Each structure stands twice: as C-alpha cells, then as structure tokens.
PDB file of C-alpha atoms and ligand atoms in Angstrom:
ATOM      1  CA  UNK A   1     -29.063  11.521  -5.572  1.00 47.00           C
ATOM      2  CA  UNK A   2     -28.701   9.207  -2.955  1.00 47.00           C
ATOM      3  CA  UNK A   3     -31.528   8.794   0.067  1.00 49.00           C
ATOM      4  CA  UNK A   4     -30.568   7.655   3.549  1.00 48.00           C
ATOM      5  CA  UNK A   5     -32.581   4.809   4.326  1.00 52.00           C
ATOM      6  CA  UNK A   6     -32.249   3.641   7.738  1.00 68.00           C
ATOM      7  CA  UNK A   7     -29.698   0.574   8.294  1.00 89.00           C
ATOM      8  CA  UNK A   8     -27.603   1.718   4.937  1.00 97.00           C
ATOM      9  CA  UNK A   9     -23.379   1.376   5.537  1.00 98.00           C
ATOM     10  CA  UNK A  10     -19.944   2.227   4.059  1.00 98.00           C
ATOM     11  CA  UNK A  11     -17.262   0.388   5.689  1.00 98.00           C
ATOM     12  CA  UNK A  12     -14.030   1.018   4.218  1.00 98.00           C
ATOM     13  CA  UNK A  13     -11.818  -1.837   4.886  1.00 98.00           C
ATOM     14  CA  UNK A  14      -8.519  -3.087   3.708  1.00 98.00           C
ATOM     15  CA  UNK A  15      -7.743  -6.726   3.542  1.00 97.00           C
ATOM     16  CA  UNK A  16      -3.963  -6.851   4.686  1.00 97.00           C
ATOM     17  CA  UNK A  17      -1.457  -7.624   2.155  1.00 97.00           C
ATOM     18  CA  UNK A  18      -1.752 -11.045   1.527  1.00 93.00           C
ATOM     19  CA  UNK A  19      -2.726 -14.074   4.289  1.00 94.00           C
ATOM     20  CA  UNK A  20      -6.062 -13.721   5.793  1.00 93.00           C
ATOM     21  CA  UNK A  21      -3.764 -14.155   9.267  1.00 96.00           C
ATOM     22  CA  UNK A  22      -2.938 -10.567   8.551  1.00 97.00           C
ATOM     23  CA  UNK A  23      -6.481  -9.132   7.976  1.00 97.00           C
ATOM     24  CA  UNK A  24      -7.437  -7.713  10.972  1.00 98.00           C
ATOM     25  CA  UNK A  25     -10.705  -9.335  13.347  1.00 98.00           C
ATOM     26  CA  UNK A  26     -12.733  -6.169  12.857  1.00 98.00           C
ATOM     27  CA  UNK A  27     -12.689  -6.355   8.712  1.00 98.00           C
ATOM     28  CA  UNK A  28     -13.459 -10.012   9.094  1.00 97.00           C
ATOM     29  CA  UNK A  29     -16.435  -9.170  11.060  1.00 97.00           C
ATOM     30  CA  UNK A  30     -17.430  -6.415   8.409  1.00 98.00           C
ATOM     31  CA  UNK A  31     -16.670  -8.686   5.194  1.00 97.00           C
ATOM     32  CA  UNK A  32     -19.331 -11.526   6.954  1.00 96.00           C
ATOM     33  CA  UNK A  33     -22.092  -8.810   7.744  1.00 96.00           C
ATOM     34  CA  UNK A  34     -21.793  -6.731   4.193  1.00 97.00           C
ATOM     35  CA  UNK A  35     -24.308  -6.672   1.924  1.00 97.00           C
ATOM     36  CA  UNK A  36     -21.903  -5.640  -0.690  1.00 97.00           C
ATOM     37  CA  UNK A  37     -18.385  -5.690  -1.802  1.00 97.00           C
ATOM     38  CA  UNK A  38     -17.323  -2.856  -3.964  1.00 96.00           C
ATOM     39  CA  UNK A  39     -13.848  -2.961  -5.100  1.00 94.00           C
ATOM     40  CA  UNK A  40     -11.090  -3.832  -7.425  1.00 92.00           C
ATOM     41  CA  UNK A  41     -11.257  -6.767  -8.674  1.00 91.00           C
ATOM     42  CA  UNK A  42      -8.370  -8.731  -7.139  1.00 89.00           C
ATOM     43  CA  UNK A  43      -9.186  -7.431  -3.599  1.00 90.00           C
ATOM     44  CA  UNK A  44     -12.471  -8.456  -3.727  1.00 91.00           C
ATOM     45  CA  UNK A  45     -11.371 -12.031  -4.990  1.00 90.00           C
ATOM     46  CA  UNK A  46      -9.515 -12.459  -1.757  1.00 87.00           C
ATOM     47  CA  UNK A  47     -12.700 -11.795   0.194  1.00 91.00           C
ATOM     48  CA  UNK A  48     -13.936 -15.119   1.682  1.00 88.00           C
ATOM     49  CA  UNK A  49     -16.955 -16.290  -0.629  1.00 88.00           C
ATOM     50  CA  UNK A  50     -20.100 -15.478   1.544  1.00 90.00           C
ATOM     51  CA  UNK A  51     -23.952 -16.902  -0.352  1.00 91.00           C
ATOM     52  CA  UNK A  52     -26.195 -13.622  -1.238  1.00 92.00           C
ATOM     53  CA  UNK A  53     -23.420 -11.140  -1.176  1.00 95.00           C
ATOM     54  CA  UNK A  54     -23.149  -8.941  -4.068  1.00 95.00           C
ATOM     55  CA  UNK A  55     -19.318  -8.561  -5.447  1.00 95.00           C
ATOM     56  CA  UNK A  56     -19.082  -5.388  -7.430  1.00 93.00           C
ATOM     57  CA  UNK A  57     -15.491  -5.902  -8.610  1.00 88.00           C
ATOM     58  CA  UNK A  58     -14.174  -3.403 -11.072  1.00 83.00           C
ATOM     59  CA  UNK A  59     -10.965  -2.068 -13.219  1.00 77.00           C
ATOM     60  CA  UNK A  60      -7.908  -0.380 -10.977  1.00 74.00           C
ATOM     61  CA  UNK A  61      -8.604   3.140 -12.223  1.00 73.00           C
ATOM     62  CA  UNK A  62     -12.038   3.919 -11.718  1.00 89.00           C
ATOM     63  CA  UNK A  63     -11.816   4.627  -7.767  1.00 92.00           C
ATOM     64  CA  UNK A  64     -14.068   7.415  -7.648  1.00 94.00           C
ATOM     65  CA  UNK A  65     -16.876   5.752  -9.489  1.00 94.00           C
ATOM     66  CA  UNK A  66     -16.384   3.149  -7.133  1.00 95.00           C
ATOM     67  CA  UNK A  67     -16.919   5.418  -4.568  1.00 96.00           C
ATOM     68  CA  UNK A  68     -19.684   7.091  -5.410  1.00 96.00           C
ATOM     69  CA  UNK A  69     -21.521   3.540  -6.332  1.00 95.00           C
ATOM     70  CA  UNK A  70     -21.532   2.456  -2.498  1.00 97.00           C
ATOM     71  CA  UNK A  71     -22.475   5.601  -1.399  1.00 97.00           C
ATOM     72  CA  UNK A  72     -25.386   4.781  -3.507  1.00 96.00           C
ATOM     73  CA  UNK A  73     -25.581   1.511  -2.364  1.00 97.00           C
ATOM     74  CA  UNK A  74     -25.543   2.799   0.879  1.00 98.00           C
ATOM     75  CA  UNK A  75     -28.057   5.368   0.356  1.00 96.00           C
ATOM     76  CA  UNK A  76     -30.896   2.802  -0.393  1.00 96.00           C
ATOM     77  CA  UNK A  77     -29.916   0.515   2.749  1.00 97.00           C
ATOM     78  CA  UNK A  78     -27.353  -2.038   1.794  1.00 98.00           C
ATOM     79  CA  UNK A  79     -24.507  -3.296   3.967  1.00 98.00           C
ATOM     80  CA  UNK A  80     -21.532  -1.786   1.657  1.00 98.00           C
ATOM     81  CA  UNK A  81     -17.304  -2.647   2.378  1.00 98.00           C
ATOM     82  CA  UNK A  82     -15.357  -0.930   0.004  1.00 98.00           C
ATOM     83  CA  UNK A  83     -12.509  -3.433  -0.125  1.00 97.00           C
ATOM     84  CA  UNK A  84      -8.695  -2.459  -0.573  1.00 97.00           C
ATOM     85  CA  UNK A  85      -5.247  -4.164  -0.493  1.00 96.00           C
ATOM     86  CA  UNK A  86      -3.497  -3.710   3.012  1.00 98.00           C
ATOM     87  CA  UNK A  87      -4.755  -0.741   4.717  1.00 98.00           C
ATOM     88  CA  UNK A  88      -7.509   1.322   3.514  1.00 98.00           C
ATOM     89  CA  UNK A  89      -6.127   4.702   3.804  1.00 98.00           C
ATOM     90  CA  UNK A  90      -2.808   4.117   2.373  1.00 98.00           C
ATOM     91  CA  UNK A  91      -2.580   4.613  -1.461  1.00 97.00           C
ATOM     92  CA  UNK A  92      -5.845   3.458  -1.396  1.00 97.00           C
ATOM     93  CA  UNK A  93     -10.348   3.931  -1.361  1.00 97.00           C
ATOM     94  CA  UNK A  94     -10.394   5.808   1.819  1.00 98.00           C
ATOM     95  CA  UNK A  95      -9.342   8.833  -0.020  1.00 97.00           C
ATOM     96  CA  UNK A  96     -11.585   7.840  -2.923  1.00 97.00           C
ATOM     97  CA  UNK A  97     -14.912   8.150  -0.625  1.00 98.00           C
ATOM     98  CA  UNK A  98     -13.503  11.131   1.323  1.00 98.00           C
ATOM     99  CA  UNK A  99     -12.954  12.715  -2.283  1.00 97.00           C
ATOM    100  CA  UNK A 100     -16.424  11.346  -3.198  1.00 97.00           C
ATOM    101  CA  UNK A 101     -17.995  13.269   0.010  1.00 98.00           C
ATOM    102  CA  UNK A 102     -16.279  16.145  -0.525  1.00 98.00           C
ATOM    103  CA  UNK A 103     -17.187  16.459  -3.598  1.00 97.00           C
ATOM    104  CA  UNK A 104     -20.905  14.833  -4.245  1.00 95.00           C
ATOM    105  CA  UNK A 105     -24.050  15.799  -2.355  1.00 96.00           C
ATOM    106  CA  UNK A 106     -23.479  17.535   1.053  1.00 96.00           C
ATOM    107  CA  UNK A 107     -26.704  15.481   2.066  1.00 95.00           C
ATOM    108  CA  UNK A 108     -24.000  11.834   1.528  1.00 96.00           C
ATOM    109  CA  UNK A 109     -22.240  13.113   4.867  1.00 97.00           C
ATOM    110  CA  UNK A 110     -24.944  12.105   6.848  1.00 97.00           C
ATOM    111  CA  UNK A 111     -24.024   8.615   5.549  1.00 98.00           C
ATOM    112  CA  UNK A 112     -22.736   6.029   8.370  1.00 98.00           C
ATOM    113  CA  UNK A 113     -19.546   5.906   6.645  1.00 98.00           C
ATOM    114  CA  UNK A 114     -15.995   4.518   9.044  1.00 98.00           C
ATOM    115  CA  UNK A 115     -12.437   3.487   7.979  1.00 98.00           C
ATOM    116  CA  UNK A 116     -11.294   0.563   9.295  1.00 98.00           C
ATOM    117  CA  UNK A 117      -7.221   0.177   9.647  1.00 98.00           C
ATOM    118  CA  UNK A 118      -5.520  -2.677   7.828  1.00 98.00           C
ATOM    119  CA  UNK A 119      -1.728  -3.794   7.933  1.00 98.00           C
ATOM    120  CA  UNK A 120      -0.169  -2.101   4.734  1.00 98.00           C
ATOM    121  CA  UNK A 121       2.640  -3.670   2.995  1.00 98.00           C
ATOM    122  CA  UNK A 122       5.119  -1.535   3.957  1.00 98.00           C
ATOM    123  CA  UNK A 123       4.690  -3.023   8.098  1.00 98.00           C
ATOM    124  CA  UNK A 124       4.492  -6.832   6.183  1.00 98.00           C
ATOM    125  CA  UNK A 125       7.786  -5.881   4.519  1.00 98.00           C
ATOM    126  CA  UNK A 126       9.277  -4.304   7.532  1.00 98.00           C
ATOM    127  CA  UNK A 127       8.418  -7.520   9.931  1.00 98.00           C
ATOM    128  CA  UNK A 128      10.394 -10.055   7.508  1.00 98.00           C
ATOM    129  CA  UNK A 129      13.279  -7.704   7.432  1.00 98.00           C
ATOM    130  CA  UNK A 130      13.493  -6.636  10.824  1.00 98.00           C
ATOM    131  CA  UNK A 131      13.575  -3.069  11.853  1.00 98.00           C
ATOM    132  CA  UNK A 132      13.720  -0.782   8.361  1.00 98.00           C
ATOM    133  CA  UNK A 133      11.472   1.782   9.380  1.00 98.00           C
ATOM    134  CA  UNK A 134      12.025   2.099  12.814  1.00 96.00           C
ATOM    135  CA  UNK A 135      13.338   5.515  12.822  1.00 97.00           C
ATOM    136  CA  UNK A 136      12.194   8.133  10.775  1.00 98.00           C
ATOM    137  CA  UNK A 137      10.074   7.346   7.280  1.00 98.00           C
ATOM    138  CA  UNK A 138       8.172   7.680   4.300  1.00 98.00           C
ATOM    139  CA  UNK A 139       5.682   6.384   1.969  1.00 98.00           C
ATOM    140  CA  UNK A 140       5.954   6.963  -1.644  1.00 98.00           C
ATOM    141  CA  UNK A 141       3.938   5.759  -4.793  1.00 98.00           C
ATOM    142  CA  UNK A 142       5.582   6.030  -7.540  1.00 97.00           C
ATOM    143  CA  UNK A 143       2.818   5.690  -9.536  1.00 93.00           C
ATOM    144  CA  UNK A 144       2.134   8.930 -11.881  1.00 88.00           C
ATOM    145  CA  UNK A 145      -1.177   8.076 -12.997  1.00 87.00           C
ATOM    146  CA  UNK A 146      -2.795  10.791 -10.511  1.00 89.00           C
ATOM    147  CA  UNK A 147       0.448  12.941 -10.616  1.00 93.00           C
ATOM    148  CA  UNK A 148       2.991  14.414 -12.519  1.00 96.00           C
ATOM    149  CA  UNK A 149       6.174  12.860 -12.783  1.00 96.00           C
ATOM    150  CA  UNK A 150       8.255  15.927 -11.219  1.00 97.00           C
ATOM    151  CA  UNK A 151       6.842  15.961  -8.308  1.00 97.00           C
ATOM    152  CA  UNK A 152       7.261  11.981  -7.828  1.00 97.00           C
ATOM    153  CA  UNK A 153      10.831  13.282  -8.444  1.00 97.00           C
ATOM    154  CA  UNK A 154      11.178  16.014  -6.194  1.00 98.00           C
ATOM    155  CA  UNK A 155       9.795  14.301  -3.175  1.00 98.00           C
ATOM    156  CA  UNK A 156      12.233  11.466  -3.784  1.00 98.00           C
ATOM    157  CA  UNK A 157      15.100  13.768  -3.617  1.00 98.00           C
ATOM    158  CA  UNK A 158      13.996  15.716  -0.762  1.00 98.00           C
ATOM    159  CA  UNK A 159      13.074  12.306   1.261  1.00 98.00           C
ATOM    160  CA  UNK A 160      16.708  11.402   0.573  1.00 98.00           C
ATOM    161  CA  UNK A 161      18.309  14.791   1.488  1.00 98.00           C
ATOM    162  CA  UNK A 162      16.387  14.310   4.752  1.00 98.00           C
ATOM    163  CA  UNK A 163      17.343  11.103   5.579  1.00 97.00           C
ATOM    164  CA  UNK A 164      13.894   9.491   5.457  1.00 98.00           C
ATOM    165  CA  UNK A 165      13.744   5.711   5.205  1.00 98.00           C
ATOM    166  CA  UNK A 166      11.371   5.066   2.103  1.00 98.00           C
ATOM    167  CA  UNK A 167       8.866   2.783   0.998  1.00 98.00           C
ATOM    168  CA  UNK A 168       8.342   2.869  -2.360  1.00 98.00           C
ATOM    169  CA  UNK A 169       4.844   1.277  -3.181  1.00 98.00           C
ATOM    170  CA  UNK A 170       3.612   0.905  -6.941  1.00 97.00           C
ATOM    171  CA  UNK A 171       7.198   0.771  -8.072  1.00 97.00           C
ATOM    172  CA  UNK A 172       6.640  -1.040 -11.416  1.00 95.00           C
ATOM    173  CA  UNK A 173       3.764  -1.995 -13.531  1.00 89.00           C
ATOM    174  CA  UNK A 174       3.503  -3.456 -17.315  1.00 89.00           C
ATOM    175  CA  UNK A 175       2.382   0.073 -18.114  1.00 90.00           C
ATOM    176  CA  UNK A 176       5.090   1.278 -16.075  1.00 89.00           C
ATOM    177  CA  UNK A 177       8.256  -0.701 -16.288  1.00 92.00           C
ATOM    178  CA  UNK A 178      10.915   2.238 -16.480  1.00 94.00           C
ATOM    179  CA  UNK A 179       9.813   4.751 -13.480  1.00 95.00           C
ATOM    180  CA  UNK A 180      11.728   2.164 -10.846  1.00 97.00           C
ATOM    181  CA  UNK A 181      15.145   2.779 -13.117  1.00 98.00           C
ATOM    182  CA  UNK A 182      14.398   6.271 -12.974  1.00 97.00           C
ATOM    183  CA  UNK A 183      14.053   7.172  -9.634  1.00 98.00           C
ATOM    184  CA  UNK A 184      16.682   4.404  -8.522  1.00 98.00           C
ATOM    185  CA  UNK A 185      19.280   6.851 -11.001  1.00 98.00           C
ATOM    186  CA  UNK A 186      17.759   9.837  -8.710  1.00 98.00           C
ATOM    187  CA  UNK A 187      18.260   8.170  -5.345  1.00 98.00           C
ATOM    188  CA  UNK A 188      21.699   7.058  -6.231  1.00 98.00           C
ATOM    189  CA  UNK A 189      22.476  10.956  -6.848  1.00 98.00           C
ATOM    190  CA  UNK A 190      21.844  11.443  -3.429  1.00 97.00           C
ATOM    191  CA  UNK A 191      22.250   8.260  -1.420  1.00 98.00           C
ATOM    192  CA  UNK A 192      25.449   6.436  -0.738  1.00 98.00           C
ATOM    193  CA  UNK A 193      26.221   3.534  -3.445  1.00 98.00           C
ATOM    194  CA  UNK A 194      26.089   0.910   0.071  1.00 98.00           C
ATOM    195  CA  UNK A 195      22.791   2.468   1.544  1.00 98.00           C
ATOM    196  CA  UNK A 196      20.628  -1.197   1.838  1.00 98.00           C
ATOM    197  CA  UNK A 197      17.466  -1.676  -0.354  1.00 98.00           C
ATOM    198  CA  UNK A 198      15.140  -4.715   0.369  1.00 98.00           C
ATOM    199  CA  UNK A 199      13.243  -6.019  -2.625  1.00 98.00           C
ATOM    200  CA  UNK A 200      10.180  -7.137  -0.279  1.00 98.00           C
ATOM    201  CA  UNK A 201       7.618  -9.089  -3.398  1.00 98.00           C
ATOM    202  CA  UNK A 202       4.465 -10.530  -2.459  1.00 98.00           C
ATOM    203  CA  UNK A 203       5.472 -10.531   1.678  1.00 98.00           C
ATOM    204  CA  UNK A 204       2.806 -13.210   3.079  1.00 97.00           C
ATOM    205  CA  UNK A 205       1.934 -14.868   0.024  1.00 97.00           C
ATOM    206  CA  UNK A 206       3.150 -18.091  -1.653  1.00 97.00           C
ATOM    207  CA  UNK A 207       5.638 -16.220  -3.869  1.00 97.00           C
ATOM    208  CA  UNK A 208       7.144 -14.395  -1.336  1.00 98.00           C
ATOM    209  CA  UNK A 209      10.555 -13.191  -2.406  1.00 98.00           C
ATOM    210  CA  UNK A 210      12.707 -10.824  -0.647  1.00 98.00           C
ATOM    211  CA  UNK A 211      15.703  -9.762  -1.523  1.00 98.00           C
ATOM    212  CA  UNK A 212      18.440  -7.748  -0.085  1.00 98.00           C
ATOM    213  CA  UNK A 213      20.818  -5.686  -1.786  1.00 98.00           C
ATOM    214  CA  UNK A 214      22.754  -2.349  -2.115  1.00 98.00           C
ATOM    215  CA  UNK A 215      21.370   1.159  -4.232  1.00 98.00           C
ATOM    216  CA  UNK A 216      24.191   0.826  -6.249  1.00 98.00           C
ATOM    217  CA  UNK A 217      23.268  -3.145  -6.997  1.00 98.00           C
ATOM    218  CA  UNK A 218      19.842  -3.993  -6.329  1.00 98.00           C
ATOM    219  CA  UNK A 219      18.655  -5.987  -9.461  1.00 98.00           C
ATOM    220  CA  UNK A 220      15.359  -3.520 -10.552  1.00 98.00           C
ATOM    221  CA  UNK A 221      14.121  -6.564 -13.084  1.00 97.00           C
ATOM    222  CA  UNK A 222      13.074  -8.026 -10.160  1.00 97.00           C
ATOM    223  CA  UNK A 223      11.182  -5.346  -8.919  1.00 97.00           C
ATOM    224  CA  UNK A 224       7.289  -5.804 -10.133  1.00 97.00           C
ATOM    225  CA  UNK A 225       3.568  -4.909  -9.178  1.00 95.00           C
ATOM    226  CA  UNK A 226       3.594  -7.221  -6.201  1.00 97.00           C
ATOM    227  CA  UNK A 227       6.492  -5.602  -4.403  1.00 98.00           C
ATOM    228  CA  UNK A 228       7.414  -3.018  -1.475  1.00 98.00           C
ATOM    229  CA  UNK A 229      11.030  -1.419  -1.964  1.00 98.00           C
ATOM    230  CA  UNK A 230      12.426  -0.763   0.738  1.00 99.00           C
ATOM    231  CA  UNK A 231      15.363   2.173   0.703  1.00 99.00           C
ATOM    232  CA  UNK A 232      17.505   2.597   3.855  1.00 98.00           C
ATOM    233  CA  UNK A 233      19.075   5.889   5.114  1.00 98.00           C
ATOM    234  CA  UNK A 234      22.274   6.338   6.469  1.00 97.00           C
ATOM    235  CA  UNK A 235      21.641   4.530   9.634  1.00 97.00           C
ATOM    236  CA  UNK A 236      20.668   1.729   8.575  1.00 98.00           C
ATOM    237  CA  UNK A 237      22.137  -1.742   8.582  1.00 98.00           C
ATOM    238  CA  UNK A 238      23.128  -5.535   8.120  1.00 98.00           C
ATOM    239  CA  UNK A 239      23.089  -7.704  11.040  1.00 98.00           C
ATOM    240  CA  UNK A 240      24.891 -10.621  10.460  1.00 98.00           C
ATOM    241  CA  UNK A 241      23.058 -13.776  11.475  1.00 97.00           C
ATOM    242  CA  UNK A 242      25.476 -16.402   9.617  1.00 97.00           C
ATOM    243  CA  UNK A 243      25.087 -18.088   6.522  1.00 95.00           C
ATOM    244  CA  UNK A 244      22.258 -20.523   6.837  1.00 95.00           C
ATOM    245  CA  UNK A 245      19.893 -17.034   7.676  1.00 96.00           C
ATOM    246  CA  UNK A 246      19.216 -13.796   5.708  1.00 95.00           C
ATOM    247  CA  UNK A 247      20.807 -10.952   8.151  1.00 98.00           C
ATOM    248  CA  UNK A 248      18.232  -8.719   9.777  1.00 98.00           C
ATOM    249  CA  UNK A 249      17.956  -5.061   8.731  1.00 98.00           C
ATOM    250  CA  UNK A 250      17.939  -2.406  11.230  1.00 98.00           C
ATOM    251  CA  UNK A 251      17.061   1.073  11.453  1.00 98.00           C
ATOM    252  CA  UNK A 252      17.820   2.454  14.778  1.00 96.00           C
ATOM    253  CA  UNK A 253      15.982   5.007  16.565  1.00 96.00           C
ATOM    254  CA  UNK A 254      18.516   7.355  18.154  1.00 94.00           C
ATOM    255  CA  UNK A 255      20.196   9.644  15.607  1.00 92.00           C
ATOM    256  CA  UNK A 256      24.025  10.680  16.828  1.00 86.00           C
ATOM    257  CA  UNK A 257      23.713  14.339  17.189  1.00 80.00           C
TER     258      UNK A 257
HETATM  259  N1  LIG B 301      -3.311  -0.024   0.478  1.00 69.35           N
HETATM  260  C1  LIG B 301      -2.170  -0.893   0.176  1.00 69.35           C
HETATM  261  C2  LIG B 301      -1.297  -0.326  -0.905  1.00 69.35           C
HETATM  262  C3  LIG B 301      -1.959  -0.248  -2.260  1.00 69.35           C
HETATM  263  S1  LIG B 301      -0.838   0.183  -3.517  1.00 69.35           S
HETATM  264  C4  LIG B 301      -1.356  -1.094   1.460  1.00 69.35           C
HETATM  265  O1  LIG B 301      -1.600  -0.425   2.472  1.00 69.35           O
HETATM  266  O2  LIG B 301      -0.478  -1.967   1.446  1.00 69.35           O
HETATM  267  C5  LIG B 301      -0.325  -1.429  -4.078  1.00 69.35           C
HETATM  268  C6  LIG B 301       1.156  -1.624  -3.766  1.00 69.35           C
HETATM  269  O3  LIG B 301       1.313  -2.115  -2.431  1.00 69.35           O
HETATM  270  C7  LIG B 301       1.876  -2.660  -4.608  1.00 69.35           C
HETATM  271  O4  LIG B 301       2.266  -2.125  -5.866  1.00 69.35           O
HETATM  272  C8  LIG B 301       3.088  -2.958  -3.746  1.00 69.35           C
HETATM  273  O5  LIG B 301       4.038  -1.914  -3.825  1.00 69.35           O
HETATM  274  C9  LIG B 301       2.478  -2.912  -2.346  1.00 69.35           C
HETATM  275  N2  LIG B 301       2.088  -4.249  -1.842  1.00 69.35           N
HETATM  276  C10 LIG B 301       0.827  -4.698  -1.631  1.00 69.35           C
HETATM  277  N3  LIG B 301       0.856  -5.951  -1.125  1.00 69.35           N
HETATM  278  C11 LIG B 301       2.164  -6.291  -0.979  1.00 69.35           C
HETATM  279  C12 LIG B 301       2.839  -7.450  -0.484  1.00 69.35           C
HETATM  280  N4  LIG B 301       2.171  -8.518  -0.031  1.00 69.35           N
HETATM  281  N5  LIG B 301       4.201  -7.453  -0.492  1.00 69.35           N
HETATM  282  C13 LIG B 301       4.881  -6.371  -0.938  1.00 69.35           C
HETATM  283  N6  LIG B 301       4.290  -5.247  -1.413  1.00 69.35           N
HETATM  284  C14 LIG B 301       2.952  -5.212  -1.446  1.00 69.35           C
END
C-alpha cells in the first residue's frame, strides 16, 4: 500500500519516436528532474544518462507491474517518469497507470500523477510523406497480445468500409511475423488494388527507410517492429515531384459530396 509522502511524482512521458529533436522541451525538463525512470527497456536506453538516477528498465509485457511500481515509487517521495516510445497515451503506459489507478488503492488517486504529450510515430511518418492523414483517420495496433484476433479484424474492415486513412502500429514482430499478411489479404478485400501504402521504418533514426507502394504490391518482408504502415483511402494520392525526389503523399481534406 502505497503512502503519499510529500514531493512524490508520476510523470508519464513519451520520448518521440526516435531523435531527441523530436522529444518535446517539457519531457526533457521531466527526464533531468526525475528521480526515476521506469520503463521498457529500450525507451529508457534512449533517455539521456543523468548521475544518481535510478533506471528501472524492464521486459515489453509487464506494463501494469510497471505501473504499479512508480506509483510506489511515488508513494514514498521519488521523482518517477514512466518512459514510453513517441507519445505516452498512444499504444502505450498512460493507459497502464490509468488501469493501475483504476484498479489499485482508491487512496493512489491522490497521487500527483500528469501525462505529458509526445510526437507518436504515426505524425513522424506522416511529416516525411507529406499529408497521409490529413483528412479523416485511424490508429490501429495490430498487435493481439491484449486482444483477440477478430476484433483486430473487424475494425480493419470497418476502418476500410469507412474510408479511414490507417496507421497500422505494431504491424510485425519475431513473435508475430504473419498478422501483417493477414490483415493486408483483409484490406485488399475491401480497398482498391492502387490505394497507396507507405512503409514508414524507423522515421528519424539512422535506418530510416520509407517506402512507397500500392495494397496490391507493397513488399510486407519489409515491414518489421520498427515501422508505421501507412494505408491510404480513396482520396489519397501521388504527387509527382520528378525523379531525383520521392513524390509527396496527400490526403486532402474536402471529401466530394
Ligand atoms: N507510443 C508509441 C507507439 C508504441 S507502439 C507512439 O506514439 O509512437 C510501437 C510501434 O510504434 C512500433 O511497432 C511502430 O509501429 C511504431 N513506431 C515507433 N517508432 C517509430 C518510428 N520511428 N518509425 C516508424 N514507426 C515507429
């Protein structure tokens, strides 16, 4: 049971997804005044190295534990930023300590717990390209370690029958090399064979690769843990920009009635 003590924090932070150009001024601020970084492990690596701050780095699947360890921390008066990728509250800890406060000890809520907003990848991915999400969009993770399958399925197909521009985020793992094939065959059931799909990997960082293509032809081998996909709608297109330059894509906003 955890005790407020007076000067105890949670800061929940995300680091941007790559270059610490993209991490915002107010997480910088946070990450030098912390006590305590709690976190998975490759986040909390990209945290600048401060002397007498405690990294508590740990394994991708334990995010509630996590959580409830800094509001622990917290609750005997350390300094605690619970450190994601990109922005916090996108696929990420912020819903780990809400689901940690909702369900632990009413007396946590009196915590000083705050979410701090972070770039996610999907804005990264969308800046290099141009204009993808302008209009209309969606998020999904594709990841079915904290849901079924089906319903990873169903929300593809109804994001497509809508006309939704869609990140995908977790699209392939080691554990999960298959699921991108699978709901590529579902979108192309849907979608138009020529809708455009950017293959945005590692947007910011020194193995940036991006890669534009069609649903019908997008290579999925090169689709990996590090990368955004990107799936068009209808509306969206190539601009041409020659052939030194990748063309810009471009989502508009008006939808002809
Ligand atoms: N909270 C993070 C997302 C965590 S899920 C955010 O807001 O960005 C992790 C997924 O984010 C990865 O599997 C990948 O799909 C995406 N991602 C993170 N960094 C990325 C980057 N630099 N380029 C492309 N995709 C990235």
């Amino acid at each position: 049971m955890s005790r407020q003590t007076s000067g105890g924090w949670v800061r929940v932070i995300g680091t941007g997804p790559g270059p610490e150009r993209w991490m915002t001024p107010e997480t910088s601020a946070i990450l030098a005044t912390a006590t305590d970084l709690v976190g998975y492990a490759p986040y909390v690596a990209r945290c600048p190295e401060r002397a007498g701050q405690i990294r508590h780095a740990s394994d991708n699947r334990v995010e509630l534990d996590r959580a409830n360890h800094a509001l622990d921390l917290a609750g005997e008066g350390r300094r605690v930023a619970v450190v994601s990728g990109g922005d916090p509250g996108v696929f990420a800890m912020a819903s780990a300590v809400m689901e940690a406060l909702a369900t632990g000890p009413v007396e946590r809520r009196a915590l000083d717990v705050t979410v701090h907003p972070g770039v996610s990848a999907m804005q990264a991915a969308a800046a290099r390209l141009g204009a993808p999400l302008g209009g209309d969009f969606c998020a999904i993770n594709l990841s079915d370690n904290l849901k079924p399958w089906a319903v990873v399925e169903k929300r593809l197909i109804a994001a497509a029958e809508a006309e939704f521009v869609i990140a995908l985020y977790n699209p392939a793992s080691k554990a999960r090399p298959k699921q991108i094939f699978d709901a590529f065959a579902i979108l192309r059931r849907v979608k138009r064979p020529e809708t455009v799909v950017a293959l945005a990997r590692a947007v910011g960082r020194p193995d940036e690769r991006v890669t534009l293509s069609t649903l019908a032809e997008a290579d999925l081998t090169l689709v990996d843990m590090a990368t955004c996909v990107v799936v068009g709608n209808s509306d969206t297109r190539l601009i041409d920009r020659g052939p030194e330059r990748e063309p810009w894509v471009w989502s508009p906003r008006y939808v002809e009635g």
